[in-house]
JSON list of C-alpha atoms in Angstrom, two decimals:
[
{"chain": "A", "resi": 656, "resn": "UNK", "atom": "CA", "xyz": [-81.89, 96.34, 86.15]},
{"chain": "A", "resi": 657, "resn": "UNK", "atom": "CA", "xyz": [-84.32, 99.17, 85.47]},
{"chain": "A", "resi": 658, "resn": "UNK", "atom": "CA", "xyz": [-82.58, 102.30, 84.13]},
{"chain": "A", "resi": 659, "resn": "UNK", "atom": "CA", "xyz": [-84.37, 105.42, 82.78]},
{"chain": "A", "resi": 660, "resn": "UNK", "atom": "CA", "xyz": [-83.33, 106.41, 79.31]},
{"chain": "A", "resi": 661, "resn": "UNK", "atom": "CA", "xyz": [-83.47, 109.91, 78.06]},
{"chain": "A", "resi": 662, "resn": "UNK", "atom": "CA", "xyz": [-83.05, 110.28, 74.35]},
{"chain": "A", "resi": 663, "resn": "UNK", "atom": "CA", "xyz": [-84.01, 113.84, 73.66]},
{"chain": "A", "resi": 664, "resn": "UNK", "atom": "CA", "xyz": [-85.26, 114.61, 70.24]},
{"chain": "A", "resi": 665, "resn": "UNK", "atom": "CA", "xyz": [-86.30, 118.15, 69.52]},
{"chain": "A", "resi": 666, "resn": "UNK", "atom": "CA", "xyz": [-88.15, 117.61, 66.25]},
{"chain": "A", "resi": 667, "resn": "UNK", "atom": "CA", "xyz": [-87.68, 120.59, 63.94]},
{"chain": "A", "resi": 668, "resn": "UNK", "atom": "CA", "xyz": [-89.44, 121.36, 60.72]},
{"chain": "A", "resi": 669, "resn": "UNK", "atom": "CA", "xyz": [-89.13, 120.39, 56.92]},
{"chain": "A", "resi": 670, "resn": "UNK", "atom": "CA", "xyz": [-89.99, 117.06, 55.13]},
{"chain": "A", "resi": 671, "resn": "UNK", "atom": "CA", "xyz": [-89.93, 114.95, 51.94]},
{"chain": "A", "resi": 672, "resn": "UNK", "atom": "CA", "xyz": [-89.66, 111.16, 51.45]},
{"chain": "A", "resi": 673, "resn": "UNK", "atom": "CA", "xyz": [-86.32, 109.76, 52.60]},
{"chain": "A", "resi": 674, "resn": "UNK", "atom": "CA", "xyz": [-84.44, 109.52, 55.87]},
{"chain": "A", "resi": 675, "resn": "UNK", "atom": "CA", "xyz": [-81.90, 112.18, 56.71]},
{"chain": "A", "resi": 676, "resn": "UNK", "atom": "CA", "xyz": [-79.26, 111.67, 59.41]},
{"chain": "A", "resi": 677, "resn": "UNK", "atom": "CA", "xyz": [-80.11, 114.20, 62.08]},
{"chain": "A", "resi": 678, "resn": "UNK", "atom": "CA", "xyz": [-77.47, 116.26, 63.85]},
{"chain": "A", "resi": 679, "resn": "UNK", "atom": "CA", "xyz": [-77.59, 115.74, 67.60]},
{"chain": "A", "resi": 680, "resn": "UNK", "atom": "CA", "xyz": [-75.70, 116.66, 70.75]},
{"chain": "A", "resi": 681, "resn": "UNK", "atom": "CA", "xyz": [-75.10, 114.24, 73.61]},
{"chain": "A", "resi": 682, "resn": "UNK", "atom": "CA", "xyz": [-76.68, 115.75, 76.70]},
{"chain": "A", "resi": 683, "resn": "UNK", "atom": "CA", "xyz": [-75.53, 113.41, 79.45]},
{"chain": "A", "resi": 684, "resn": "UNK", "atom": "CA", "xyz": [-75.53, 109.79, 78.29]},
{"chain": "A", "resi": 685, "resn": "UNK", "atom": "CA", "xyz": [-74.40, 107.47, 81.04]},
{"chain": "A", "resi": 686, "resn": "UNK", "atom": "CA", "xyz": [-75.25, 103.87, 80.16]},
{"chain": "A", "resi": 687, "resn": "UNK", "atom": "CA", "xyz": [-75.63, 104.08, 76.39]},
{"chain": "A", "resi": 688, "resn": "UNK", "atom": "CA", "xyz": [-74.31, 106.00, 73.40]},
{"chain": "A", "resi": 689, "resn": "UNK", "atom": "CA", "xyz": [-76.32, 107.25, 70.46]},
{"chain": "A", "resi": 690, "resn": "UNK", "atom": "CA", "xyz": [-74.55, 106.52, 67.17]},
{"chain": "A", "resi": 691, "resn": "UNK", "atom": "CA", "xyz": [-77.06, 108.13, 64.85]},
{"chain": "A", "resi": 692, "resn": "UNK", "atom": "CA", "xyz": [-80.63, 109.25, 64.29]},
{"chain": "A", "resi": 693, "resn": "UNK", "atom": "CA", "xyz": [-82.65, 109.25, 61.07]},
{"chain": "A", "resi": 694, "resn": "UNK", "atom": "CA", "xyz": [-86.08, 110.78, 60.48]},
{"chain": "A", "resi": 695, "resn": "UNK", "atom": "CA", "xyz": [-88.15, 109.87, 57.45]},
{"chain": "A", "resi": 696, "resn": "UNK", "atom": "CA", "xyz": [-89.34, 111.93, 55.66]},
{"chain": "A", "resi": 697, "resn": "UNK", "atom": "CA", "xyz": [-86.76, 114.62, 56.27]},
{"chain": "A", "resi": 698, "resn": "UNK", "atom": "CA", "xyz": [-84.42, 115.39, 53.37]},
{"chain": "A", "resi": 699, "resn": "UNK", "atom": "CA", "xyz": [-83.14, 118.66, 54.88]},
{"chain": "A", "resi": 700, "resn": "UNK", "atom": "CA", "xyz": [-82.39, 120.08, 58.27]},
{"chain": "A", "resi": 701, "resn": "UNK", "atom": "CA", "xyz": [-84.08, 121.49, 60.08]},
{"chain": "A", "resi": 702, "resn": "UNK", "atom": "CA", "xyz": [-86.86, 118.90, 59.54]},
{"chain": "A", "resi": 703, "resn": "UNK", "atom": "CA", "xyz": [-90.40, 120.15, 59.29]},
{"chain": "A", "resi": 704, "resn": "UNK", "atom": "CA", "xyz": [-92.91, 117.85, 60.94]},
{"chain": "A", "resi": 705, "resn": "UNK", "atom": "CA", "xyz": [-96.44, 118.52, 59.81]},
{"chain": "A", "resi": 706, "resn": "UNK", "atom": "CA", "xyz": [-99.49, 117.88, 61.96]},
{"chain": "A", "resi": 707, "resn": "UNK", "atom": "CA", "xyz": [-101.58, 114.98, 60.69]},
{"chain": "A", "resi": 708, "resn": "UNK", "atom": "CA", "xyz": [-98.54, 113.06, 59.35]},
{"chain": "A", "resi": 709, "resn": "UNK", "atom": "CA", "xyz": [-96.44, 110.23, 60.76]},
{"chain": "A", "resi": 710, "resn": "UNK", "atom": "CA", "xyz": [-92.65, 110.12, 60.74]},
{"chain": "A", "resi": 711, "resn": "UNK", "atom": "CA", "xyz": [-90.32, 107.17, 61.06]},
{"chain": "A", "resi": 712, "resn": "UNK", "atom": "CA", "xyz": [-87.61, 107.70, 63.65]},
{"chain": "A", "resi": 713, "resn": "UNK", "atom": "CA", "xyz": [-84.62, 105.36, 63.76]},
{"chain": "A", "resi": 714, "resn": "UNK", "atom": "CA", "xyz": [-82.14, 105.68, 66.63]},
{"chain": "A", "resi": 715, "resn": "UNK", "atom": "CA", "xyz": [-78.98, 103.58, 66.49]},
{"chain": "A", "resi": 716, "resn": "UNK", "atom": "CA", "xyz": [-77.29, 103.20, 69.88]},
{"chain": "A", "resi": 717, "resn": "UNK", "atom": "CA", "xyz": [-74.81, 101.08, 71.78]},
{"chain": "A", "resi": 718, "resn": "UNK", "atom": "CA", "xyz": [-75.73, 99.94, 75.28]},
{"chain": "A", "resi": 719, "resn": "UNK", "atom": "CA", "xyz": [-73.30, 100.09, 78.19]},
{"chain": "A", "resi": 720, "resn": "UNK", "atom": "CA", "xyz": [-75.61, 98.00, 80.41]},
{"chain": "A", "resi": 721, "resn": "UNK", "atom": "CA", "xyz": [-77.66, 94.81, 80.26]},
{"chain": "A", "resi": 722, "resn": "UNK", "atom": "CA", "xyz": [-81.43, 95.27, 80.34]},
{"chain": "A", "resi": 723, "resn": "UNK", "atom": "CA", "xyz": [-84.42, 93.01, 79.85]},
{"chain": "A", "resi": 724, "resn": "UNK", "atom": "CA", "xyz": [-86.65, 95.75, 78.45]},
{"chain": "A", "resi": 725, "resn": "UNK", "atom": "CA", "xyz": [-86.85, 99.16, 76.81]},
{"chain": "A", "resi": 726, "resn": "UNK", "atom": "CA", "xyz": [-89.73, 101.61, 76.99]},
{"chain": "A", "resi": 727, "resn": "UNK", "atom": "CA", "xyz": [-89.95, 104.61, 74.67]},
{"chain": "A", "resi": 728, "resn": "UNK", "atom": "CA", "xyz": [-91.59, 107.87, 75.69]},
{"chain": "A", "resi": 729, "resn": "UNK", "atom": "CA", "xyz": [-92.26, 111.03, 73.67]},
{"chain": "A", "resi": 730, "resn": "UNK", "atom": "CA", "xyz": [-92.62, 114.44, 75.28]},
{"chain": "A", "resi": 731, "resn": "UNK", "atom": "CA", "xyz": [-93.55, 117.85, 73.99]},
{"chain": "A", "resi": 732, "resn": "UNK", "atom": "CA", "xyz": [-91.54, 120.66, 75.55]},
{"chain": "A", "resi": 733, "resn": "UNK", "atom": "CA", "xyz": [-93.77, 123.51, 76.70]},
{"chain": "A", "resi": 734, "resn": "UNK", "atom": "CA", "xyz": [-92.02, 126.37, 78.48]},
{"chain": "A", "resi": 735, "resn": "UNK", "atom": "CA", "xyz": [-89.01, 124.16, 79.12]},
{"chain": "A", "resi": 736, "resn": "UNK", "atom": "CA", "xyz": [-91.15, 121.47, 80.79]},
{"chain": "A", "resi": 737, "resn": "UNK", "atom": "CA", "xyz": [-91.51, 118.03, 79.12]},
{"chain": "A", "resi": 738, "resn": "UNK", "atom": "CA", "xyz": [-95.17, 116.97, 78.73]},
{"chain": "A", "resi": 739, "resn": "UNK", "atom": "CA", "xyz": [-95.73, 113.26, 77.80]},
{"chain": "A", "resi": 740, "resn": "UNK", "atom": "CA", "xyz": [-97.46, 112.34, 74.52]},
{"chain": "A", "resi": 741, "resn": "UNK", "atom": "CA", "xyz": [-98.80, 108.86, 73.80]},
{"chain": "A", "resi": 742, "resn": "UNK", "atom": "CA", "xyz": [-97.09, 106.79, 71.11]},
{"chain": "A", "resi": 743, "resn": "UNK", "atom": "CA", "xyz": [-98.50, 103.73, 69.31]},
{"chain": "A", "resi": 744, "resn": "UNK", "atom": "CA", "xyz": [-95.89, 101.19, 70.53]},
{"chain": "A", "resi": 745, "resn": "UNK", "atom": "CA", "xyz": [-93.97, 102.23, 73.64]},
{"chain": "A", "resi": 746, "resn": "UNK", "atom": "CA", "xyz": [-92.30, 98.81, 74.00]},
{"chain": "A", "resi": 747, "resn": "UNK", "atom": "CA", "xyz": [-88.81, 99.24, 72.50]},
{"chain": "A", "resi": 748, "resn": "UNK", "atom": "CA", "xyz": [-88.50, 95.44, 72.30]},
{"chain": "A", "resi": 749, "resn": "UNK", "atom": "CA", "xyz": [-91.32, 95.54, 69.72]},
{"chain": "A", "resi": 750, "resn": "UNK", "atom": "CA", "xyz": [-89.74, 98.46, 67.88]},
{"chain": "A", "resi": 751, "resn": "UNK", "atom": "CA", "xyz": [-86.60, 96.92, 66.41]},
{"chain": "A", "resi": 752, "resn": "UNK", "atom": "CA", "xyz": [-84.61, 96.37, 69.61]},
{"chain": "A", "resi": 753, "resn": "UNK", "atom": "CA", "xyz": [-83.79, 92.71, 70.21]},
{"chain": "A", "resi": 754, "resn": "UNK", "atom": "CA", "xyz": [-84.27, 92.21, 73.94]},
{"chain": "A", "resi": 755, "resn": "UNK", "atom": "CA", "xyz": [-82.66, 91.40, 76.25]},
{"chain": "A", "resi": 756, "resn": "UNK", "atom": "CA", "xyz": [-80.26, 94.27, 75.64]},
{"chain": "A", "resi": 757, "resn": "UNK", "atom": "CA", "xyz": [-76.60, 93.34, 76.16]},
{"chain": "A", "resi": 758, "resn": "UNK", "atom": "CA", "xyz": [-73.64, 95.51, 77.11]},
{"chain": "A", "resi": 759, "resn": "UNK", "atom": "CA", "xyz": [-71.49, 96.57, 74.15]},
{"chain": "A", "resi": 760, "resn": "UNK", "atom": "CA", "xyz": [-74.03, 95.63, 71.46]},
{"chain": "A", "resi": 761, "resn": "UNK", "atom": "CA", "xyz": [-75.53, 98.03, 68.95]},
{"chain": "A", "resi": 762, "resn": "UNK", "atom": "CA", "xyz": [-79.30, 98.33, 68.52]},
{"chain": "A", "resi": 763, "resn": "UNK", "atom": "CA", "xyz": [-81.77, 100.15, 66.26]},
{"chain": "A", "resi": 764, "resn": "UNK", "atom": "CA", "xyz": [-84.92, 101.58, 67.77]},
{"chain": "A", "resi": 765, "resn": "UNK", "atom": "CA", "xyz": [-87.41, 102.29, 65.00]},
{"chain": "A", "resi": 766, "resn": "UNK", "atom": "CA", "xyz": [-90.88, 103.72, 65.40]},
{"chain": "A", "resi": 767, "resn": "UNK", "atom": "CA", "xyz": [-93.54, 105.48, 63.41]},
{"chain": "A", "resi": 768, "resn": "UNK", "atom": "CA", "xyz": [-94.52, 108.52, 65.44]},
{"chain": "A", "resi": 769, "resn": "UNK", "atom": "CA", "xyz": [-97.69, 110.42, 64.54]},
{"chain": "A", "resi": 770, "resn": "UNK", "atom": "CA", "xyz": [-97.82, 114.20, 64.80]},
{"chain": "A", "resi": 771, "resn": "UNK", "atom": "CA", "xyz": [-101.50, 114.49, 65.71]},
{"chain": "A", "resi": 772, "resn": "UNK", "atom": "CA", "xyz": [-103.48, 117.54, 64.64]},
{"chain": "A", "resi": 773, "resn": "UNK", "atom": "CA", "xyz": [-104.49, 118.20, 68.24]},
{"chain": "A", "resi": 774, "resn": "UNK", "atom": "CA", "xyz": [-100.84, 118.44, 69.36]},
{"chain": "A", "resi": 775, "resn": "UNK", "atom": "CA", "xyz": [-99.64, 121.95, 70.13]},
{"chain": "A", "resi": 776, "resn": "UNK", "atom": "CA", "xyz": [-96.73, 123.30, 68.08]},
{"chain": "A", "resi": 777, "resn": "UNK", "atom": "CA", "xyz": [-93.84, 122.41, 70.39]},
{"chain": "A", "resi": 778, "resn": "UNK", "atom": "CA", "xyz": [-90.38, 120.87, 70.42]},
{"chain": "A", "resi": 779, "resn": "UNK", "atom": "CA", "xyz": [-90.40, 117.10, 70.92]},
{"chain": "A", "resi": 780, "resn": "UNK", "atom": "CA", "xyz": [-88.40, 114.69, 73.11]},
{"chain": "A", "resi": 781, "resn": "UNK", "atom": "CA", "xyz": [-88.04, 110.95, 72.46]},
{"chain": "A", "resi": 782, "resn": "UNK", "atom": "CA", "xyz": [-86.99, 109.00, 75.54]},
{"chain": "A", "resi": 783, "resn": "UNK", "atom": "CA", "xyz": [-86.41, 105.36, 76.32]},
{"chain": "A", "resi": 784, "resn": "UNK", "atom": "CA", "xyz": [-86.11, 103.47, 79.59]},
{"chain": "A", "resi": 785, "resn": "UNK", "atom": "CA", "xyz": [-83.66, 100.86, 80.77]},
{"chain": "A", "resi": 786, "resn": "UNK", "atom": "CA", "xyz": [-80.62, 102.01, 78.76]},
{"chain": "A", "resi": 787, "resn": "UNK", "atom": "CA", "xyz": [-79.71, 105.58, 79.63]},
{"chain": "A", "resi": 788, "resn": "UNK", "atom": "CA", "xyz": [-78.57, 107.78, 76.80]},
{"chain": "A", "resi": 789, "resn": "UNK", "atom": "CA", "xyz": [-79.48, 111.34, 76.05]},
{"chain": "A", "resi": 790, "resn": "UNK", "atom": "CA", "xyz": [-79.22, 113.30, 72.82]},
{"chain": "A", "resi": 791, "resn": "UNK", "atom": "CA", "xyz": [-80.49, 116.71, 71.86]},
{"chain": "A", "resi": 792, "resn": "UNK", "atom": "CA", "xyz": [-81.67, 117.10, 68.27]},
{"chain": "A", "resi": 793, "resn": "UNK", "atom": "CA", "xyz": [-82.15, 120.48, 66.69]},
{"chain": "A", "resi": 794, "resn": "UNK", "atom": "CA", "xyz": [-84.25, 119.47, 63.73]}
]
């Protein structure tokens, strides 16, 4: 079963060298539930993400559906419109999630996401396919 996942992460601004649980708001999860999000480095909120650096994002979630795969997507939000950005490893099954995903189990998606110097200064969205959950992060 192929289900689109929308985990929305609006990356804010401020960093150091350890993970900080990020406050988030559920924005319409249907087939999954986000339990927590950590960004490293980010000792304080709002997090400050600097161009030219990479940040580790860990999303812990419980799936409400079975799925054979998971695909992560990152978007920049420009004028309220999500614009896709490439990420090094979009395959969630190679980013800490043990596939196949099973209903009722908890998973950790972990990725190192670069903030490239050529990126515009925008809010960011992290999405995943196949298990639908959605969270808004004001970081």
